[in-house]
CSV table of C-alpha atoms in Angstrom, one decimal:
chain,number,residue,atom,x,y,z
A,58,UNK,CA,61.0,114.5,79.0
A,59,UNK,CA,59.6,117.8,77.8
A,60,UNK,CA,57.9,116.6,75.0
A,61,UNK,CA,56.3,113.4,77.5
A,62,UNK,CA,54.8,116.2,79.7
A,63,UNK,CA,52.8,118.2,77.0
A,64,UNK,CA,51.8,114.9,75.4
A,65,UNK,CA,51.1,113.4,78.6
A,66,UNK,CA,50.2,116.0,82.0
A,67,UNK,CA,47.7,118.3,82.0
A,68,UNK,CA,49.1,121.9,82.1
A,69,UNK,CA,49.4,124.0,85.2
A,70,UNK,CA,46.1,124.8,87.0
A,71,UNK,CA,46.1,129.5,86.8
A,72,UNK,CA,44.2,129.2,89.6
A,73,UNK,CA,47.0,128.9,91.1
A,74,UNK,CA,48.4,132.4,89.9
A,75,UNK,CA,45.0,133.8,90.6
A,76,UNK,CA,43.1,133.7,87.3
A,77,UNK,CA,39.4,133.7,87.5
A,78,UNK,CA,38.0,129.9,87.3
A,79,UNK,CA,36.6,130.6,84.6
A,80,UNK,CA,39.3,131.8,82.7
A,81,UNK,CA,41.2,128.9,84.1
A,82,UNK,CA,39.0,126.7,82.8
A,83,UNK,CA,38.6,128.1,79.4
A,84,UNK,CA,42.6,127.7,79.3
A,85,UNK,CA,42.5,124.5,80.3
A,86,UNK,CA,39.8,123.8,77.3
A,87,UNK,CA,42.1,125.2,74.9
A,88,UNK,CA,44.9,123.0,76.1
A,89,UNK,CA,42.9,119.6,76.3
A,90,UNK,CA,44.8,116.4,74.8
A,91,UNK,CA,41.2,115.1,73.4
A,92,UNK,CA,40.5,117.4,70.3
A,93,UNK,CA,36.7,116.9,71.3
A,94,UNK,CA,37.3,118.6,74.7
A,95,UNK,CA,38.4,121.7,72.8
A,96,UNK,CA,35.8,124.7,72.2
A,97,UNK,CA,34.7,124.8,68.5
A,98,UNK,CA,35.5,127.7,67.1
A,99,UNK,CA,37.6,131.1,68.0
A,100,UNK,CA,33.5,132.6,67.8
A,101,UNK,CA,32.8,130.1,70.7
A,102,UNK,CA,36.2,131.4,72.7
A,103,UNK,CA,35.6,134.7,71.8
A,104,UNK,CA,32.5,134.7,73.2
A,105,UNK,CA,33.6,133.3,76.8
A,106,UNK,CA,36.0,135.5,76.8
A,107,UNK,CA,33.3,138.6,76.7
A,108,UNK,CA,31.2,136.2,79.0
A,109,UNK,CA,34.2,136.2,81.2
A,110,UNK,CA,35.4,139.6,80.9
A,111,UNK,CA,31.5,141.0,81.8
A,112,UNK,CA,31.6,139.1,84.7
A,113,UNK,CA,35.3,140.1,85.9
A,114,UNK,CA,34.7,143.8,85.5
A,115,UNK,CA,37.6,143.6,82.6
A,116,UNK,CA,37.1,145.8,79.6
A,117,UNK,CA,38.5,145.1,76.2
A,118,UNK,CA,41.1,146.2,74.8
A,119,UNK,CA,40.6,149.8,73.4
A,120,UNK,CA,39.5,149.5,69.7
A,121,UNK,CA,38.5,145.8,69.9
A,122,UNK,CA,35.2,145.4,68.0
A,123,UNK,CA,32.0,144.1,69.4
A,124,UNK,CA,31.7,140.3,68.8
A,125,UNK,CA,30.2,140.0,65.4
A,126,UNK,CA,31.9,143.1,63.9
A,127,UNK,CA,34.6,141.9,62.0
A,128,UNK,CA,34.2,138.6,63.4
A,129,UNK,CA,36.2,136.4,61.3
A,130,UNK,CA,34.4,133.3,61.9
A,131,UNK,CA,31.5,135.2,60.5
A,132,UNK,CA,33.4,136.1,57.1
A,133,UNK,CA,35.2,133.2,56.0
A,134,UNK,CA,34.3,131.4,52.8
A,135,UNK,CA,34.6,127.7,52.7
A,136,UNK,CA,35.2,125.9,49.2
């Protein structure tokens, strides 16, 4: 039964435990079924999370660097 919901039913809405939408939706993105509805890369989810974060008057975490610095997406070799 468990493993028919996550296959099968989208997860829970955090609207409903009052998480901005766009948070919620971002979430939700993470979670899709269809690979395709998915963001990207973690550079594309980090930067809605600052997108988010600037518009929700939330500040990072205390020593998190500015997108870019010691952005791994930006520093990864591929052979």
């Amino acid at each position: 039964a468990l493993v028919h919901r996550i296959l099968h039913q989208p997860p829970a809405d955090l609207r409903a435990v009052g998480a901005p939408a766009p948070l919620a939706d971002l979430v939700a993105a993470l979670l899709a079924k269809d690979p395709a509805a998915r963001p990207g890369s973690a550079a594309d989810v980090a930067r809605a999370l600052q997108e988010i974060a600037r518009h929700h008057d939330v500040a990072p975490a205390p020593g998190t660097p500015p997108l870019g610095v010691g952005d791994p997406a930006a520093t990864v070799r591929h052979a």
